[in-house]
Amino acid sequence: MKVRYTFRCYPTDTQAQALSRVFGHTRFVWNWALRLRTDAWGHGERINYNQTSAALTALKKTAEYQWLNEVSCVPLQQSLRNLQKAFLNFFAGRTRRPRFKKKRHKQAAEYTASAFKYQDGELSLAKIGKLKVRWSRPFQSQPTTVTVIQTPTGRYYVTLVLDEMPQPYNKTGELIGIDLGINRLATLSNGEHIPNLKFTKKHERQLAKAQKSLSRKTKGSGRWIRQRMKVARVHERLTNARIDHIHKITTDLVRRFDVIAVEDLNVRGMLRNKKLAKQISDASFGRFVSMLQYKCVWRGKELVKIDRYFPSSKRCSCCGYIAQTLPLSVRSWQCPECQSIHDRDENASRNILNFAVGHPV
Ligand SMILES: [Zn+2]
C-alpha cells in the first residue's frame, strides 16, 4: 500500500541555495510547459507529455537556456509529469485548470529513485548531497519518490512515498458512532466528548491581529512583505496543530473500535451558512473523516458512512420519535414520546451508530 510520510529537514546554507535553484528551475519548467500547452490549446491543438518532454530537451540545448542543466534533470522531468497529471485531472473534471506557479507559494521538487539514495537512515539527493532529516517515525520500505518542499515561511520538509504493509490493530469487539460538531470536535455514542483544540483560539486571535496589521501596510512594501510572512507563520502553526490533533484522535479511535460510524459530510445544508461554513472548515471535518478512512483500511477496521439525509439529530435514539424542528441553538431536548432527555450531539451519535449496525429504533 502506498503511503506518504513527511519529515522536517534542515539543509545547510549551501544546500538551501542549491535547492532554491532547483525550485526556481522546476517552477520555470512548469510555467513554460503550461504556457506551451495553453498557447497550443488556443490554436485548437493538444500537446501531451511526450511533446513537452521533447521540447524541453531541445530547449536545454539552446545557448539561452543552458542554465537549465545546472540542476538535476529529474525534478524538471517530474514537473512535466505532474503537469500532465494536473491536466488529466482537469479534463476529467476533478480539479480546476492548472495554474502558473509563483515564487512566494509553496515550492516543491520531486526526485525519483535514480536521483536520490536512501540507506541506513541517510538521504542524499542528486547534486544536493546528504540532507539532515528529522526522522520522526520509523518506516520499513525503500522510498520510491522523495519530494523536497519549502513552505512560504521558509521551512523545509521531505515527503517520501513508501510501499508499506501496515500492521492491523487487534480486534476489540467495540463499535462507536461519532457526531462531528462545532462546539466540540466530536461526540461519541458512549458519551465521550472530544473537545476542539483550546489554543487554536489564541492562534486565531493572533492571526486576526496579524492580518489586520497587514491590511494597513502598503502593498508590496518591505514592511508589507515582512508582515505577510508573519501571517503565513501563524497560519502554518495553526494548521500544523490542528492536523496533529486530528491525527492523535483518529489513531486512538481506530485502535479502540472495530466499527466506526460517521455521517457522510457536506452534510445537513450547514455549509450554506457562511459563518458556520468557516467554523466547519476550521474544525477540519473533511480531514477527520479521510484520516479515519485510510487508517481503518490500514488497520483492518471498518468505517461506515451514514447517508447525509438521515435525520440523526432530530430522531430520538430511544424510541425513534422524530422532532419537527430542532434549531441548531437547541443543545438538549426532551422526547415528548418517551420522555428521554437528550444531549443533542450524543443523541445524534447514538442514532448514527444504530443506523450503521442496521438497528435504527
Ligand atoms: Zn423518545
CSV table of C-alpha atoms and ligand atoms in Angstrom, one decimal:
chain,number,residue,atom,x,y,z
A,1,MET,CA,0.0,0.0,0.0
A,2,LYS,CA,1.3,3.4,-0.9
A,3,VAL,CA,1.8,5.8,2.0
A,4,ARG,CA,3.3,9.2,2.3
A,5,TYR,CA,5.4,10.3,5.3
A,6,THR,CA,6.6,13.8,5.8
A,7,PHE,CA,9.6,14.8,7.8
A,8,ARG,CA,11.1,18.1,8.7
A,9,CYS,CA,14.6,18.7,7.1
A,10,TYR,CA,17.4,21.1,7.7
A,11,PRO,CA,19.5,21.9,4.6
A,12,THR,CA,22.8,23.7,5.1
A,13,ASP,CA,23.2,27.2,3.7
A,14,THR,CA,24.9,25.9,0.6
A,15,GLN,CA,22.2,23.2,0.1
A,16,ALA,CA,19.5,25.8,0.7
A,17,GLN,CA,21.0,27.9,-2.2
A,18,ALA,CA,21.2,24.8,-4.4
A,19,LEU,CA,17.6,23.9,-3.5
A,20,SER,CA,16.4,27.4,-4.3
A,21,ARG,CA,17.9,26.9,-7.8
A,22,VAL,CA,16.2,23.6,-8.2
A,23,PHE,CA,12.8,25.1,-7.1
A,24,GLY,CA,13.3,28.0,-9.4
A,25,HIS,CA,14.2,25.8,-12.4
A,26,THR,CA,11.3,23.4,-11.6
A,27,ARG,CA,8.9,26.3,-11.4
A,28,PHE,CA,10.2,27.7,-14.7
A,29,VAL,CA,9.7,24.4,-16.4
A,30,TRP,CA,6.2,24.0,-15.1
A,31,ASN,CA,5.2,27.6,-16.2
A,32,TRP,CA,7.0,27.2,-19.6
A,33,ALA,CA,5.2,23.9,-20.4
A,34,LEU,CA,1.9,25.3,-19.1
A,35,ARG,CA,2.3,28.3,-21.4
A,36,LEU,CA,3.2,25.9,-24.3
A,37,ARG,CA,0.1,23.8,-23.8
A,38,THR,CA,-2.2,26.8,-23.2
A,39,ASP,CA,-1.0,28.5,-26.4
A,40,ALA,CA,-1.4,25.3,-28.4
A,41,TRP,CA,-4.9,24.9,-26.9
A,42,GLY,CA,-5.6,28.4,-28.3
A,43,HIS,CA,-4.9,27.2,-31.8
A,44,GLY,CA,-7.0,24.1,-31.3
A,45,GLU,CA,-4.1,21.8,-30.6
A,46,ARG,CA,-3.3,19.5,-27.7
A,47,ILE,CA,0.2,19.0,-26.5
A,48,ASN,CA,0.9,15.9,-24.4
A,49,TYR,CA,3.6,14.9,-22.0
A,50,ASN,CA,5.9,13.4,-24.6
A,51,GLN,CA,5.8,16.5,-26.7
A,52,THR,CA,6.7,18.8,-23.8
A,53,SER,CA,9.5,16.4,-22.9
A,54,ALA,CA,11.0,16.6,-26.4
A,55,ALA,CA,10.6,20.4,-26.4
A,56,LEU,CA,12.4,20.6,-23.0
A,57,THR,CA,15.3,18.5,-24.3
A,58,ALA,CA,15.6,20.9,-27.3
A,59,LEU,CA,15.3,23.9,-25.0
A,60,LYS,CA,18.2,22.7,-22.8
A,61,LYS,CA,20.4,22.6,-25.8
A,62,THR,CA,20.0,26.2,-26.8
A,63,ALA,CA,22.6,28.7,-25.5
A,64,GLU,CA,19.9,30.9,-23.9
A,65,TYR,CA,18.6,28.1,-21.7
A,66,GLN,CA,21.9,26.4,-20.9
A,67,TRP,CA,21.3,27.2,-17.2
A,68,LEU,CA,18.6,24.6,-17.0
A,69,ASN,CA,21.4,22.0,-16.9
A,70,GLU,CA,22.7,23.4,-13.6
A,71,VAL,CA,20.3,21.2,-11.6
A,72,SER,CA,19.4,17.5,-11.7
A,73,CYS,CA,17.2,16.8,-14.7
A,74,VAL,CA,14.9,14.6,-12.6
A,75,PRO,CA,12.9,17.3,-10.8
A,76,LEU,CA,12.4,19.1,-14.1
A,77,GLN,CA,11.1,16.0,-15.8
A,78,GLN,CA,8.8,15.3,-12.8
A,79,SER,CA,7.5,18.8,-13.2
A,80,LEU,CA,6.3,17.9,-16.7
A,81,ARG,CA,4.8,14.6,-15.5
A,82,ASN,CA,3.0,16.4,-12.7
A,83,LEU,CA,1.7,19.0,-15.2
A,84,GLN,CA,0.4,16.1,-17.3
A,85,LYS,CA,-1.4,14.6,-14.3
A,86,ALA,CA,-2.8,18.0,-13.4
A,87,PHE,CA,-4.2,18.3,-17.0
A,88,LEU,CA,-5.7,14.8,-16.9
A,89,ASN,CA,-7.4,15.6,-13.6
A,90,PHE,CA,-8.7,18.9,-15.1
A,91,PHE,CA,-10.0,17.1,-18.3
A,92,ALA,CA,-11.7,14.6,-16.1
A,93,GLY,CA,-13.5,17.4,-14.2
A,94,ARG,CA,-11.8,16.6,-10.9
A,95,THR,CA,-9.8,19.8,-10.5
A,96,ARG,CA,-9.6,23.2,-11.9
A,97,ARG,CA,-7.2,24.1,-14.7
A,98,PRO,CA,-3.5,24.0,-13.8
A,99,ARG,CA,-2.2,27.4,-12.9
A,100,PHE,CA,1.1,29.2,-13.0
A,101,LYS,CA,3.4,28.8,-10.0
A,102,LYS,CA,4.7,31.7,-8.1
A,103,LYS,CA,7.8,32.2,-6.1
A,104,ARG,CA,6.0,33.1,-2.9
A,105,HIS,CA,3.9,29.9,-2.9
A,106,LYS,CA,5.0,26.6,-1.6
A,107,GLN,CA,8.0,25.2,-3.6
A,108,ALA,CA,8.5,21.6,-4.4
A,109,ALA,CA,10.9,19.4,-6.3
A,110,GLU,CA,10.3,15.7,-6.8
A,111,TYR,CA,13.1,13.1,-7.1
A,112,THR,CA,12.6,9.6,-8.4
A,113,ALA,CA,14.8,6.6,-7.5
A,114,SER,CA,17.5,7.4,-10.0
A,115,ALA,CA,18.1,10.8,-8.3
A,116,PHE,CA,18.2,10.0,-4.6
A,117,LYS,CA,19.7,7.5,-2.3
A,118,TYR,CA,18.3,6.3,1.0
A,119,GLN,CA,20.5,4.0,3.1
A,120,ASP,CA,20.9,3.4,6.8
A,121,GLY,CA,18.8,6.4,7.7
A,122,GLU,CA,20.6,8.8,5.4
A,123,LEU,CA,19.1,10.6,2.5
A,124,SER,CA,21.1,12.1,-0.4
A,125,LEU,CA,19.8,13.9,-3.4
A,126,ALA,CA,21.5,14.3,-6.7
A,127,LYS,CA,23.5,17.5,-6.9
A,128,ILE,CA,22.4,18.4,-3.4
A,129,GLY,CA,24.1,15.8,-1.2
A,130,LYS,CA,23.2,14.4,2.1
A,131,LEU,CA,20.3,16.1,3.8
A,132,LYS,CA,19.8,16.4,7.5
A,133,VAL,CA,16.4,15.0,8.2
A,134,ARG,CA,14.5,14.6,11.5
A,135,TRP,CA,13.2,11.0,11.1
A,136,SER,CA,10.2,11.4,13.4
A,137,ARG,CA,8.7,8.0,12.7
A,138,PRO,CA,10.1,4.6,11.5
A,139,PHE,CA,9.4,3.0,8.2
A,140,GLN,CA,10.4,-0.3,6.7
A,141,SER,CA,10.5,0.0,2.9
A,142,GLN,CA,12.7,1.9,0.5
A,143,PRO,CA,11.1,5.2,-0.7
A,144,THR,CA,10.1,5.3,-4.4
A,145,THR,CA,9.9,9.1,-4.6
A,146,VAL,CA,11.2,11.9,-2.5
A,147,THR,CA,9.8,15.4,-2.7
A,148,VAL,CA,11.5,18.3,-1.1
A,149,ILE,CA,9.2,21.1,0.0
A,150,GLN,CA,9.8,24.7,1.1
A,151,THR,CA,6.9,26.4,2.8
A,152,PRO,CA,6.2,30.1,2.3
A,153,THR,CA,7.6,30.6,5.8
A,154,GLY,CA,11.0,29.1,4.8
A,155,ARG,CA,10.7,25.7,6.4
A,156,TYR,CA,11.9,22.6,4.6
A,157,TYR,CA,10.2,19.2,4.5
A,158,VAL,CA,10.8,15.9,2.7
A,159,THR,CA,7.8,13.7,1.7
A,160,LEU,CA,8.6,10.1,1.0
A,161,VAL,CA,6.3,7.8,-0.9
A,162,LEU,CA,6.7,4.3,0.5
A,163,ASP,CA,5.1,0.9,-0.2
A,164,GLU,CA,4.3,-0.2,3.3
A,165,MET,CA,2.3,-3.1,4.7
A,166,PRO,CA,0.8,-1.6,7.9
A,167,GLN,CA,0.1,-4.0,10.8
A,168,PRO,CA,-3.6,-4.4,11.6
A,169,TYR,CA,-4.7,-3.5,15.1
A,170,ASN,CA,-6.1,-6.1,17.4
A,171,LYS,CA,-9.9,-6.5,17.3
A,172,THR,CA,-11.7,-5.1,20.3
A,173,GLY,CA,-15.3,-6.0,19.5
A,174,GLU,CA,-16.3,-2.4,20.2
A,175,LEU,CA,-18.5,-0.2,17.9
A,176,ILE,CA,-18.9,3.5,18.0
A,177,GLY,CA,-21.0,6.3,16.4
A,178,ILE,CA,-19.4,9.7,16.1
A,179,ASP,CA,-21.2,13.1,15.6
A,180,LEU,CA,-18.8,15.8,14.4
A,181,GLY,CA,-19.7,19.2,15.7
A,182,ILE,CA,-18.7,22.8,16.0
A,183,ASN,CA,-18.9,23.3,19.8
A,184,ARG,CA,-16.9,20.2,20.3
A,185,LEU,CA,-15.0,18.4,17.6
A,186,ALA,CA,-16.6,15.0,18.2
A,187,THR,CA,-19.2,13.4,20.4
A,188,LEU,CA,-19.1,9.7,20.8
A,189,SER,CA,-22.1,7.4,21.3
A,190,ASN,CA,-20.6,6.1,24.5
A,191,GLY,CA,-20.9,9.6,26.0
A,192,GLU,CA,-17.3,10.7,25.5
A,193,HIS,CA,-16.6,14.2,24.3
A,194,ILE,CA,-13.6,15.2,22.3
A,195,PRO,CA,-13.1,19.0,22.5
A,196,ASN,CA,-11.6,21.2,19.9
A,197,LEU,CA,-8.1,22.3,20.4
A,198,LYS,CA,-8.1,25.1,23.0
A,199,PHE,CA,-5.1,27.0,21.9
A,200,THR,CA,-6.4,27.5,18.4
A,201,LYS,CA,-8.5,30.3,19.8
A,202,LYS,CA,-5.3,32.1,20.9
A,203,HIS,CA,-3.8,31.5,17.4
A,204,GLU,CA,-6.9,32.7,15.8
A,205,ARG,CA,-6.7,36.0,17.7
A,206,GLN,CA,-3.0,36.3,16.7
A,207,LEU,CA,-4.0,35.6,13.1
A,208,ALA,CA,-6.7,38.2,13.1
A,209,LYS,CA,-4.3,40.8,14.6
A,210,ALA,CA,-1.5,39.9,12.1
A,211,GLN,CA,-4.0,40.2,9.2
A,212,LYS,CA,-5.3,43.5,10.3
A,213,SER,CA,-1.8,44.9,10.6
A,214,LEU,CA,-1.1,43.5,7.1
A,215,SER,CA,-4.1,45.3,5.6
A,216,ARG,CA,-2.8,48.6,7.0
A,217,LYS,CA,0.6,48.4,5.2
A,218,THR,CA,1.3,49.5,1.6
A,219,LYS,CA,1.1,46.5,-0.7
A,220,GLY,CA,4.5,45.4,-2.0
A,221,SER,CA,6.5,47.5,0.6
A,222,GLY,CA,9.2,45.9,2.7
A,223,ARG,CA,7.0,46.1,5.8
A,224,TRP,CA,4.1,44.5,4.0
A,225,ILE,CA,6.3,41.6,2.8
A,226,ARG,CA,7.6,41.0,6.3
A,227,GLN,CA,4.1,41.2,7.8
A,228,ARG,CA,2.8,38.8,5.1
A,229,MET,CA,5.5,36.3,6.3
A,230,LYS,CA,4.3,36.7,9.9
A,231,VAL,CA,0.7,35.9,8.8
A,232,ALA,CA,1.9,32.9,7.0
A,233,ARG,CA,3.8,31.7,10.1
A,234,VAL,CA,0.7,31.9,12.3
A,235,HIS,CA,-1.3,30.1,9.6
A,236,GLU,CA,1.3,27.4,9.5
A,237,ARG,CA,1.4,26.9,13.3
A,238,LEU,CA,-2.4,26.8,13.4
A,239,THR,CA,-2.7,24.2,10.6
A,240,ASN,CA,0.0,22.0,12.0
A,241,ALA,CA,-1.5,22.0,15.4
A,242,ARG,CA,-4.9,21.0,14.0
A,243,ILE,CA,-3.5,18.2,11.8
A,244,ASP,CA,-1.6,16.9,14.8
A,245,HIS,CA,-4.6,16.9,17.0
A,246,ILE,CA,-6.8,15.1,14.4
A,247,HIS,CA,-4.0,12.5,13.8
A,248,LYS,CA,-3.9,11.7,17.5
A,249,ILE,CA,-7.7,11.4,17.9
A,250,THR,CA,-8.3,9.3,14.7
A,251,THR,CA,-5.4,6.9,15.6
A,252,ASP,CA,-6.9,6.4,19.0
A,253,LEU,CA,-10.4,5.8,17.7
A,254,VAL,CA,-9.2,3.3,15.1
A,255,ARG,CA,-7.2,1.5,17.8
A,256,ARG,CA,-10.2,1.2,20.2
A,257,PHE,CA,-13.1,0.5,17.9
A,258,ASP,CA,-13.7,-2.2,15.2
A,259,VAL,CA,-16.5,-0.3,13.5
A,260,ILE,CA,-16.7,3.4,13.4
A,261,ALA,CA,-19.8,5.2,12.1
A,262,VAL,CA,-19.9,8.8,10.9
A,263,GLU,CA,-22.2,10.9,9.0
A,264,ASP,CA,-21.3,11.5,5.3
A,265,LEU,CA,-20.2,15.1,5.3
A,266,ASN,CA,-21.0,18.1,3.2
A,267,VAL,CA,-23.9,17.5,5.4
A,268,ARG,CA,-27.1,19.0,6.7
A,269,GLY,CA,-27.2,22.0,4.5
A,270,MET,CA,-24.9,23.6,7.1
A,271,LEU,CA,-22.4,24.9,4.5
A,272,ARG,CA,-25.0,27.3,3.2
A,273,ASN,CA,-24.5,29.4,6.3
A,274,LYS,CA,-21.3,31.4,5.6
A,275,LYS,CA,-20.2,31.9,9.2
A,276,LEU,CA,-20.9,28.3,10.0
A,277,ALA,CA,-19.0,27.2,6.9
A,278,LYS,CA,-15.9,28.8,8.2
A,279,GLN,CA,-16.2,27.1,11.5
A,280,ILE,CA,-16.8,23.8,9.8
A,281,SER,CA,-13.8,24.1,7.6
A,282,ASP,CA,-11.8,25.2,10.6
A,283,ALA,CA,-12.9,22.1,12.5
A,284,SER,CA,-11.4,20.1,9.6
A,285,PHE,CA,-14.2,17.6,9.4
A,286,GLY,CA,-13.2,16.5,5.9
A,287,ARG,CA,-9.7,15.8,7.1
A,288,PHE,CA,-11.0,13.9,10.1
A,289,VAL,CA,-13.1,11.6,8.0
A,290,SER,CA,-10.5,11.0,5.4
A,291,MET,CA,-7.9,10.1,8.1
A,292,LEU,CA,-10.4,7.7,9.7
A,293,GLN,CA,-11.0,6.2,6.3
A,294,TYR,CA,-7.4,5.4,5.4
A,295,LYS,CA,-6.4,4.4,8.9
A,296,CYS,CA,-9.3,2.0,9.0
A,297,VAL,CA,-8.2,0.4,5.8
A,298,TRP,CA,-4.6,0.2,7.1
A,299,ARG,CA,-5.5,-1.3,10.4
A,300,GLY,CA,-8.2,-3.7,9.4
A,301,LYS,CA,-11.1,-1.8,10.9
A,302,GLU,CA,-14.4,-0.6,9.3
A,303,LEU,CA,-15.7,2.9,8.6
A,304,VAL,CA,-19.4,3.2,7.9
A,305,LYS,CA,-20.7,6.5,6.4
A,306,ILE,CA,-24.3,7.3,7.0
A,307,ASP,CA,-26.4,8.9,4.4
A,308,ARG,CA,-26.5,12.6,4.8
A,309,TYR,CA,-30.3,12.8,4.7
A,310,PHE,CA,-30.7,10.6,7.8
A,311,PRO,CA,-32.2,12.8,10.5
A,312,SER,CA,-29.6,12.0,13.1
A,313,SER,CA,-30.2,15.0,15.4
A,314,LYS,CA,-34.0,15.2,15.3
A,315,ARG,CA,-34.6,11.5,15.9
A,316,CYS,CA,-34.9,10.2,19.4
A,317,SER,CA,-32.4,7.4,19.8
A,318,CYS,CA,-34.5,5.6,22.4
A,319,CYS,CA,-37.9,5.4,20.7
A,320,GLY,CA,-37.5,6.7,17.1
A,321,TYR,CA,-39.7,9.8,17.5
A,322,ILE,CA,-38.7,12.5,15.1
A,323,ALA,CA,-38.9,16.1,16.2
A,324,GLN,CA,-40.4,18.5,13.6
A,325,THR,CA,-37.8,21.2,14.2
A,326,LEU,CA,-34.7,21.4,16.2
A,327,PRO,CA,-32.8,24.6,15.7
A,328,LEU,CA,-29.0,24.4,16.0
A,329,SER,CA,-29.1,26.6,19.1
A,330,VAL,CA,-31.0,23.8,21.0
A,331,ARG,CA,-28.3,21.8,22.8
A,332,SER,CA,-30.5,19.4,24.7
A,333,TRP,CA,-34.1,18.3,24.4
A,334,GLN,CA,-36.7,16.0,25.9
A,335,CYS,CA,-38.5,13.5,23.8
A,336,PRO,CA,-42.3,14.0,24.1
A,337,GLU,CA,-42.9,10.3,23.4
A,338,CYS,CA,-40.6,8.5,25.8
A,339,GLN,CA,-39.5,11.4,28.0
A,340,SER,CA,-35.8,10.8,27.5
A,341,ILE,CA,-33.6,13.8,27.9
A,342,HIS,CA,-31.0,14.1,25.1
A,343,ASP,CA,-27.8,16.0,24.7
A,344,ARG,CA,-28.2,16.9,21.1
A,345,ASP,CA,-24.9,15.6,19.8
A,346,GLU,CA,-24.8,12.4,22.0
A,347,ASN,CA,-28.3,11.6,20.7
A,348,ALA,CA,-27.1,12.1,17.1
A,349,SER,CA,-24.0,9.9,17.6
A,350,ARG,CA,-26.2,7.1,19.0
A,351,ASN,CA,-28.5,7.3,16.0
A,352,ILE,CA,-25.5,7.2,13.7
A,353,LEU,CA,-24.3,4.0,15.4
A,354,ASN,CA,-27.7,2.4,15.4
A,355,PHE,CA,-28.2,3.1,11.8
A,356,ALA,CA,-24.7,1.8,10.9
A,357,VAL,CA,-25.3,-1.5,12.6
A,358,GLY,CA,-28.7,-1.8,11.0
A,359,HIS,CA,-30.9,-1.3,14.0
A,360,PRO,CA,-32.4,2.2,13.8
A,361,VAL,CA,-35.0,2.4,16.5
B,1,ZN,ZN,-38.2,9.0,22.6
